[in-house]
Amino acid sequence: MRRLLALWREGKLTTGQVRSAADVLGVRERAVWRWLAAAERDEAAARAPGERAAYPGRFTVTDEVRALLGLWKGNVAAVHRELTARAARGEGESPPSIPTLHRAIRRDLTPGERAGLVGGERAARKHDVFLARPRGWRNQAWETDHMQAPVLVDVDGTARRPWITWFTDCATNAITGFAVTPVHPSRESVLAALRSAVLREDLYGPFGGLPEKVRVDRGKDFLSRTVTAAFDLLDVTVEDLPAYTPHLKGTVEGLNRAVESMFLAALPGYARQPRPGKRPSRPKDEVLLSFEDFTARLLDWTRWWNTEHHPAPLRGRTPLQAWQDDPTPLRDVPAADLWTFTLEDAGTRTLTTRGIRYRKRDYVGPWMTGHAGIQVRIRFMPHHDHRIEVYHAATGRYLGPADLADQATEEQVSAVRKTRAARARRLKKDLEASRRERYAAATQAEPPRRLGALTTAQAEAELAQTAESDLAQLALPDVIPHAAPPADWRTPPSLASLTTPARPAPLPPGRDSAPAVPDGPAGQAAPSTTDEYGDA
């Protein structure tokens, strides 16, 4: 702009140059001529072409306007009404017009601030600028995360959205391993995914080995005692990222977005597919993938990602090529040792003739013959309560697995689960019915009025049913009368009639024998000069 202004002042500016500048700036030609005229009058206008010059009394966004924008979620018209109402009450000056208020907000607030006032911190973060980490070398840093796949999968006859636990290498964008669970993941899925990521087998290609560090979010399963102990044994540093900072693990977050748009959106049962009509509804004849088929397809897509896909940060290379071009040595762990390191420790037990007692259940194995009486250490995979791994307590030598004794069959387990589910549904229905209350619709300010009428007979019947279920009301304290108090106690006649005269209660320790007191009628104590409650 200053170059055009200098040419204009020298009289060398042509119409073609102005037209070219307008095309570059995306404005009309007359706007450029107007900016030049404004810059001739005020040199500050050349620094910000098109911006209105500041003048005394120009409306600016104040803290009050910011607070109202946050209260009304960026609704400028609502903010204007609020300012007008406050001015009518004498609580401030009259606001400017709505267009002026719009211009002030666009001028004084950044796009990130405006988005944050409307949608919160997450919306404001979309307008931030983040630095990119150096690529580094393979296995320098991994990132891990859980992702709930937006795909319905058939799991034992129930439609569920499975969860995926990733481990990805930041230098090569390779997926080193993953684990899929039909329900919400736990530390067991983290350990399973970690084993698949560390082992360099044909299932995931040559990717694997031990990383130098792993970036995790603040998930309790990633920071559980078992997972952190496994990372310590494997000499892997865990970098716990602050909350609400997904940009600090952008590699795995980008993978979460890529897998949905590149793979999951084309699967049957995709939950975010647009549907015709006002409400999203799924076709009744839609056939969902089984859990096994979904896992197999995800594994095929992972192979494609690692061997054929060309991510933009790798500049035309696949993750496999980037991995093979990196000469960094790898740290491998034997499969047996890795399995041991990723098990949870349950302490020591004594091997008896009935096996190993753990969690009130017996575990046995064929290798236990002749070993009864030794001390063993138990390690197990979380939530896999059908089997434990047994090690010698003194030497740490692996002895073998032990399976649950008298384990129920699959049919029995299925029947028990169906019974539990039916009972839970019935209980949930009863609780919802007891908590469901309806109120009358109000057209004016009045207290809420409950709806639902009962007859006197219905109320008495329900109260009687409740009383029969109360064990305290079913108690009969008079069936076995209380023992008679000591003779020297002043017992009111109304209470003495409820005691057993034939079995007087023993005297307290250290109390001498009571003097003989003549008995009244029916075994009662003789009348005294005290009143019913023992007061003189």
XYZ file of C-alpha atoms in Angstrom:
536
model
C 0.000 0.000 0.000
C 2.852 2.367 0.771
C 4.405 1.625 -2.626
C 1.177 2.599 -4.350
C 0.968 5.739 -2.204
C 4.516 6.745 -3.192
C 3.763 6.244 -6.881
C 0.549 8.221 -6.482
C 2.375 11.123 -4.866
C 4.963 11.082 -7.665
C 2.195 11.039 -10.278
C 3.396 7.718 -11.712
C 0.488 5.536 -10.540
C -1.486 4.085 -13.427
C -4.976 2.653 -13.554
C -3.565 -0.769 -14.436
C -1.477 -0.853 -11.288
C -4.509 0.037 -9.153
C -6.576 -2.607 -10.917
C -3.878 -5.234 -10.312
C -3.652 -4.290 -6.640
C -7.422 -4.587 -6.313
C -7.339 -8.053 -7.857
C -4.609 -9.147 -5.458
C -6.429 -7.775 -2.413
C -9.805 -9.095 -3.552
C -11.558 -5.738 -3.454
C -12.978 -3.326 -5.991
C -10.827 -0.778 -7.781
C -12.616 2.172 -6.219
C -11.832 0.788 -2.731
C -8.109 1.056 -3.495
C -8.549 4.674 -4.660
C -10.464 5.399 -1.431
C -7.682 3.885 0.675
C -5.098 5.995 -1.118
C -7.090 9.136 -0.411
C -7.378 8.212 3.267
C -3.644 7.479 3.480
C -2.901 10.878 1.934
C -4.804 12.550 4.778
C -3.532 10.257 7.572
C -0.308 8.281 7.378
C -1.679 5.736 9.924
C -4.320 4.647 7.410
C -1.569 3.195 5.196
C -0.686 0.639 7.871
C -4.249 -0.737 8.002
C -5.961 -0.161 4.648
C -9.730 -0.225 4.842
C -9.900 0.065 8.624
C -11.804 2.981 9.990
C -9.648 5.507 11.770
C -10.035 5.820 15.504
C -11.848 8.895 16.762
C -12.781 10.136 20.201
C -15.945 8.534 21.511
C -15.817 5.456 19.284
C -17.565 2.500 20.903
C -15.243 -0.286 22.045
C -15.931 -3.664 23.588
C -15.774 -3.433 27.383
C -15.577 -6.129 30.046
C -19.327 -5.789 30.534
C -19.962 -6.534 26.862
C -17.600 -9.525 27.040
C -19.476 -10.904 30.033
C -22.819 -10.481 28.275
C -21.488 -12.151 25.128
C -20.467 -15.136 27.227
C -23.835 -15.163 28.999
C -25.820 -15.067 25.757
C -23.375 -17.333 23.844
C -22.410 -14.677 21.324
C -25.940 -13.480 20.541
C -25.300 -9.801 19.723
C -29.005 -8.933 19.529
C -29.565 -10.320 23.042
C -26.571 -8.351 24.307
C -27.997 -5.194 22.737
C -31.376 -5.780 24.439
C -29.652 -6.299 27.777
C -27.615 -3.098 27.425
C -30.738 -1.171 26.418
C -32.638 -2.474 29.451
C -29.798 -1.520 31.787
C -29.628 1.954 30.295
C -33.391 2.345 30.832
C -32.845 1.524 34.530
C -30.075 4.101 34.730
C -27.284 1.521 35.061
C -25.226 2.729 32.119
C -25.106 4.631 28.872
C -27.312 3.839 25.910
C -25.682 1.259 23.613
C -24.951 1.966 19.958
C -26.902 0.423 17.136
C -26.671 -3.296 16.441
C -24.502 -2.829 13.296
C -22.093 -0.661 15.273
C -21.997 -3.287 18.022
C -21.252 -5.955 15.408
C -18.392 -3.912 13.952
C -16.905 -3.275 17.395
C -16.994 -6.971 18.258
C -15.351 -7.961 14.971
C -12.735 -5.244 15.423
C -11.875 -5.679 19.118
C -12.199 -9.473 19.495
C -10.160 -12.065 17.688
C -11.867 -14.978 15.889
C -10.695 -17.281 18.675
C -12.224 -15.066 21.347
C -15.519 -14.870 19.501
C -15.604 -18.648 19.020
C -14.721 -19.195 22.685
C -17.562 -16.978 23.888
C -19.968 -19.034 21.778
C -18.662 -22.590 22.101
C -16.182 -22.581 24.963
C -12.498 -23.420 25.158
C -12.654 -26.293 22.677
C -14.113 -24.038 19.986
C -11.544 -21.339 20.712
C -8.691 -23.841 20.426
C -9.541 -24.382 16.735
C -8.241 -20.868 16.018
C -4.927 -21.336 17.835
C -1.564 -21.889 16.150
C 0.479 -24.880 17.302
C 4.105 -25.683 16.677
C 5.062 -28.967 15.073
C 7.474 -31.251 16.887
C 10.580 -32.455 15.071
C 10.045 -35.854 13.480
C 12.749 -37.507 15.599
C 13.660 -41.146 15.128
C 11.724 -44.387 15.289
C 10.683 -45.530 18.749
C 11.719 -42.210 20.222
C 8.142 -41.459 21.256
C 4.852 -43.308 20.995
C 1.362 -42.003 21.563
C -1.644 -43.983 22.741
C -5.335 -43.304 23.086
C -8.771 -44.913 23.233
C -11.346 -44.345 20.518
C -14.953 -45.515 20.428
C -15.643 -46.565 16.858
C -18.851 -44.999 15.447
C -19.897 -48.382 14.066
C -22.482 -50.769 15.497
C -21.141 -54.316 15.718
C -22.976 -57.524 16.606
C -21.608 -58.753 19.943
C -23.446 -61.905 21.092
C -26.696 -60.670 19.575
C -26.378 -57.113 20.932
C -25.459 -54.080 18.840
C -22.486 -52.332 20.447
C -19.923 -49.712 19.491
C -16.473 -51.252 20.086
C -13.479 -49.387 21.472
C -10.028 -49.283 19.845
C -6.793 -48.757 21.787
C -3.960 -47.525 19.546
C -0.184 -47.309 19.857
C 1.430 -45.255 17.101
C 5.016 -44.189 16.415
C 5.396 -40.411 16.124
C 8.416 -40.451 13.787
C 6.981 -42.763 11.112
C 3.191 -42.480 11.699
C 3.117 -46.283 11.898
C 0.500 -48.178 13.898
C 2.644 -50.448 16.035
C -0.281 -52.255 17.664
C -3.894 -52.032 18.759
C -6.548 -53.860 20.754
C -10.319 -53.935 20.263
C -12.844 -54.434 23.069
C -16.630 -54.737 22.712
C -17.214 -52.602 25.808
C -15.415 -49.739 27.520
C -11.654 -50.431 27.665
C -9.688 -50.991 30.840
C -6.103 -51.629 31.867
C -6.431 -55.094 30.313
C -6.930 -53.600 26.830
C -3.969 -51.243 27.370
C -1.707 -54.168 28.269
C -2.959 -56.246 25.330
C -2.335 -53.368 22.907
C 1.104 -52.785 24.451
C 2.108 -56.414 23.894
C 0.976 -56.295 20.266
C 2.896 -53.040 19.773
C 6.188 -54.204 21.303
C 6.355 -57.622 19.637
C 7.696 -57.419 16.081
C 5.658 -60.165 14.475
C 4.122 -60.611 11.032
C 0.725 -59.526 12.330
C 1.731 -55.837 12.286
C 4.894 -56.009 10.207
C 8.401 -55.104 11.365
C 7.162 -52.303 13.619
C 7.733 -52.691 17.332
C 10.371 -52.845 19.986
C 10.513 -50.776 23.145
C 10.001 -47.011 22.818
C 11.874 -44.451 24.844
C 8.672 -42.788 26.071
C 4.913 -42.997 25.639
C 2.589 -40.000 25.726
C -0.754 -40.638 27.418
C -3.629 -38.488 28.524
C -5.003 -38.505 32.053
C -6.980 -41.731 31.628
C -7.120 -43.816 34.795
C -6.471 -47.030 32.868
C -3.253 -45.648 31.321
C -2.058 -44.457 34.743
C -3.203 -47.516 36.706
C -0.786 -49.287 38.990
C -0.504 -52.314 36.719
C 0.188 -50.350 33.532
C 2.710 -48.004 35.132
C 4.478 -50.981 36.724
C 4.705 -52.653 33.303
C 6.213 -49.514 31.763
C 8.721 -49.297 34.636
C 9.800 -52.907 34.151
C 10.203 -52.291 30.410
C 12.207 -49.092 31.082
C 9.732 -46.879 29.211
C 9.073 -43.315 30.355
C 5.410 -42.326 30.646
C 4.674 -38.701 29.754
C 1.371 -37.730 31.337
C -0.026 -34.821 29.344
C -2.136 -32.073 30.924
C -5.898 -32.266 30.674
C -7.669 -30.899 27.578
C -4.508 -30.770 25.445
C -5.148 -33.097 22.497
C -2.714 -31.083 20.364
C 0.150 -32.441 22.472
C -0.502 -35.936 21.050
C -1.471 -34.919 17.555
C -0.237 -38.114 15.877
C -2.756 -40.427 17.516
C -5.495 -37.781 17.401
C -4.966 -37.473 13.658
C -5.196 -41.255 13.398
C -8.540 -41.177 15.218
C -9.904 -38.740 12.643
C -8.374 -40.529 9.679
C -9.701 -43.995 10.506
C -13.275 -42.736 10.610
C -13.241 -40.891 7.303
C -11.038 -43.417 5.465
C -12.386 -46.714 6.802
C -15.203 -46.719 9.355
C -17.586 -44.525 7.343
C -17.894 -47.214 4.653
C -18.739 -50.078 7.035
C -22.304 -51.315 7.605
C -23.705 -50.021 10.852
C -21.928 -46.660 10.670
C -23.673 -44.668 13.399
C -23.164 -41.194 11.906
C -24.578 -41.903 8.480
C -27.135 -39.265 7.388
C -30.658 -40.678 7.362
C -33.770 -39.402 5.605
C -36.553 -37.984 7.724
C -36.626 -35.822 10.773
C -35.149 -38.414 13.118
C -32.159 -40.616 12.414
C -33.360 -44.182 12.148
C -31.578 -47.340 11.107
C -32.969 -49.724 8.502
C -34.654 -52.712 10.066
C -33.029 -55.112 7.603
C -29.489 -53.777 8.140
C -26.971 -56.570 8.714
C -24.234 -55.659 11.172
C -20.709 -56.981 11.153
C -19.754 -59.470 13.794
C -17.062 -58.534 16.270
C -14.661 -60.958 14.618
C -15.272 -59.526 11.132
C -14.857 -55.972 12.387
C -11.513 -56.822 14.014
C -10.311 -58.605 10.854
C -11.217 -55.639 8.641
C -9.543 -53.217 11.030
C -6.404 -55.350 10.925
C -6.427 -55.286 7.099
C -6.823 -51.505 7.129
C -3.919 -51.232 9.570
C -1.700 -53.187 7.162
C -2.765 -50.855 4.334
C -1.997 -47.797 6.474
C 1.473 -49.071 7.363
C 2.516 -50.377 3.941
C 0.609 -48.478 1.211
C -0.654 -45.184 2.621
C 1.459 -42.043 2.071
C 0.859 -39.582 4.948
C 1.604 -35.984 4.108
C 4.260 -35.489 6.851
C 6.341 -38.346 5.388
C 6.684 -36.585 2.000
C 5.705 -39.390 -0.316
C 6.910 -42.308 1.793
C 4.869 -44.975 3.490
C 5.296 -45.665 7.220
C 7.067 -48.904 6.287
C 9.580 -47.067 4.095
C 10.171 -44.440 6.769
C 10.712 -47.199 9.340
C 13.158 -49.118 7.174
C 15.099 -45.975 6.218
C 15.734 -45.186 9.888
C 18.961 -46.851 11.146
C 18.092 -46.418 14.848
C 18.684 -49.730 16.704
C 15.666 -51.404 18.277
C 15.208 -52.808 21.775
C 13.404 -56.140 21.641
C 11.915 -58.148 24.497
C 11.296 -61.913 24.372
C 7.637 -62.804 24.169
C 7.744 -64.812 27.408
C 9.329 -61.970 29.360
C 6.938 -59.438 27.854
C 3.981 -61.578 28.906
C 5.346 -61.688 32.450
C 5.975 -57.951 32.636
C 2.447 -57.116 31.539
C 0.692 -59.200 34.198
C -0.716 -57.927 37.468
C 0.886 -59.168 40.692
C -1.432 -60.712 43.296
C 1.120 -61.620 45.967
C 2.204 -64.973 47.327
C 0.109 -68.025 48.197
C 0.709 -71.541 49.474
C 0.152 -74.396 47.044
C -2.066 -76.925 48.859
C -3.499 -80.288 47.884
C -6.563 -78.454 46.555
C -4.498 -76.138 44.391
C -4.108 -72.394 44.891
C -6.770 -70.463 46.782
C -7.315 -67.046 45.222
C -10.355 -64.793 45.615
C -12.244 -67.585 47.424
C -11.815 -69.910 44.459
C -9.466 -72.802 43.718
C -7.112 -72.882 40.727
C -5.407 -76.107 39.627
C -2.956 -77.196 36.943
C -1.417 -80.503 35.835
C 2.085 -79.354 36.801
C 1.102 -79.058 40.491
C 1.530 -82.765 41.209
C 4.193 -83.211 43.882
C 4.542 -79.473 44.590
C 2.054 -79.074 47.430
C 3.423 -76.974 50.290
C 5.640 -74.592 48.322
C 5.213 -70.807 48.265
C 4.231 -69.403 44.884
C 3.610 -65.935 43.443
C 0.461 -65.274 41.441
C 0.295 -63.030 38.410
C -2.770 -62.624 36.233
C -4.215 -60.672 33.355
C -6.765 -58.145 34.634
C -10.359 -59.358 34.316
C -9.222 -62.774 32.981
C -10.321 -64.589 36.127
C -10.455 -68.018 34.483
C -6.660 -68.464 34.566
C -3.688 -67.314 36.629
C 0.057 -67.586 36.019
C 2.122 -69.117 38.824
C 5.791 -68.412 39.637
C 8.070 -69.739 42.342
C 8.077 -67.233 45.202
C 11.799 -67.624 46.011
C 13.423 -68.025 42.605
C 10.861 -66.332 40.359
C 10.902 -69.347 38.002
C 7.751 -69.757 35.933
C 5.876 -72.891 37.016
C 2.869 -72.835 34.723
C -0.729 -71.727 34.381
C -3.566 -72.666 36.707
C -7.179 -72.800 35.582
C -10.286 -72.286 37.643
C -11.465 -75.533 39.209
C -15.089 -76.590 38.731
C -15.536 -73.925 36.072
C -19.076 -73.517 34.789
C -19.874 -74.343 31.182
C -20.617 -71.703 28.584
C -24.306 -72.626 28.718
C -24.409 -72.127 32.475
C -22.588 -68.817 32.267
C -24.938 -67.644 29.519
C -27.984 -68.640 31.571
C -26.660 -66.802 34.628
C -25.981 -63.684 32.578
C -29.477 -63.745 31.081
C -30.994 -64.109 34.546
C -28.933 -61.218 35.879
C -29.879 -59.050 32.904
C -33.586 -59.815 33.348
C -33.396 -59.024 37.052
C -31.557 -55.772 36.337
C -34.145 -54.763 33.734
C -36.975 -55.553 36.116
C -35.361 -53.594 38.929
C -34.663 -50.656 36.630
C -38.292 -50.664 35.466
C -39.558 -50.718 39.044
C -37.244 -47.878 40.051
C -38.268 -45.765 37.077
C -41.943 -46.361 37.846
C -41.467 -45.339 41.467
C -39.599 -42.180 40.539
C -41.836 -41.116 37.678
C -43.845 -38.086 38.688
C -46.045 -35.865 36.565
C -46.894 -32.254 37.204
C -49.650 -30.074 35.836
C -48.693 -27.642 33.095
C -48.636 -24.078 34.393
C -49.718 -21.010 32.426
C -49.082 -18.581 35.249
C -46.793 -18.278 38.252
C -47.976 -20.872 40.766
C -46.513 -23.707 42.860
C -46.035 -27.040 41.052
C -48.991 -29.427 41.370
C -48.427 -33.180 41.264
C -50.738 -35.294 39.157
C -51.978 -38.780 39.925
C -54.932 -39.722 42.124
C -55.359 -42.674 44.477
C -58.445 -44.000 46.162
C -58.427 -44.615 49.884
C -58.488 -48.373 49.306
C -55.493 -48.214 46.940
C -53.481 -46.132 49.396
C -54.251 -48.469 52.313
C -53.407 -51.542 50.233
C -50.028 -50.133 49.157
C -49.196 -49.057 52.699
C -50.186 -52.467 54.036
C -47.952 -54.144 51.460
C -45.073 -51.923 52.526
C -45.724 -52.675 56.205
C -45.640 -56.429 55.555
C -42.240 -56.093 53.917
C -40.836 -54.155 56.895
C -39.161 -56.659 59.217
C -39.227 -54.230 62.113
C -43.016 -54.208 62.053
C -43.147 -57.998 61.851
C -41.164 -58.378 65.080
C -43.059 -59.717 68.156
C -41.170 -58.541 71.249
C -43.842 -59.835 73.649
C -43.444 -63.500 72.704
C -40.403 -63.873 74.980
C -40.728 -61.327 77.824
C -37.687 -59.549 79.104
C -36.011 -60.838 82.252
C -37.053 -59.227 85.510
C -34.754 -56.435 86.733
C -32.923 -56.755 90.053
C -35.108 -56.575 93.151
C -33.560 -53.341 94.405
C -34.516 -51.499 91.206
C -37.568 -49.304 91.323
C -39.504 -50.629 88.369
C -42.797 -48.995 87.328
C -45.727 -51.404 87.490
C -46.504 -50.868 83.813
C -43.064 -52.230 82.887
C -42.875 -54.899 85.542
C -45.852 -56.669 84.008
C -43.877 -57.226 80.798
C -40.979 -59.052 82.465
C -40.494 -62.700 83.387
C -40.814 -63.098 87.160
C -39.418 -66.610 87.345
C -35.990 -65.623 85.969
C -34.763 -62.456 87.645
C -31.829 -60.778 86.062
C -28.491 -61.184 87.860
C -27.139 -58.348 89.900
C -24.416 -56.202 88.455
C -20.857 -57.120 89.456
C -19.898 -55.817 92.869
C -23.454 -55.243 94.049
C -24.494 -56.906 97.275
C -27.555 -59.056 97.487
C -30.775 -57.078 97.586
C -32.949 -57.119 100.678
C -36.032 -59.222 100.580
C -39.011 -57.357 99.230
C -42.445 -58.845 99.567
C -44.006 -59.640 96.217
C -47.235 -58.080 95.178
C -49.966 -59.765 93.242
C -48.962 -61.572 90.069
C -45.319 -61.470 91.029
C -45.102 -57.689 90.992
C -43.025 -55.674 93.350
C -44.735 -54.270 96.410
C -46.140 -50.813 96.032
C -43.823 -48.067 97.105
C -44.153 -44.455 97.895
C -42.672 -43.518 94.541
C -44.730 -42.658 91.510
C -44.817 -44.695 88.327
C -41.433 -43.447 87.126
C -39.592 -43.821 90.396
C -39.705 -40.179 91.509
C -40.386 -39.472 95.188
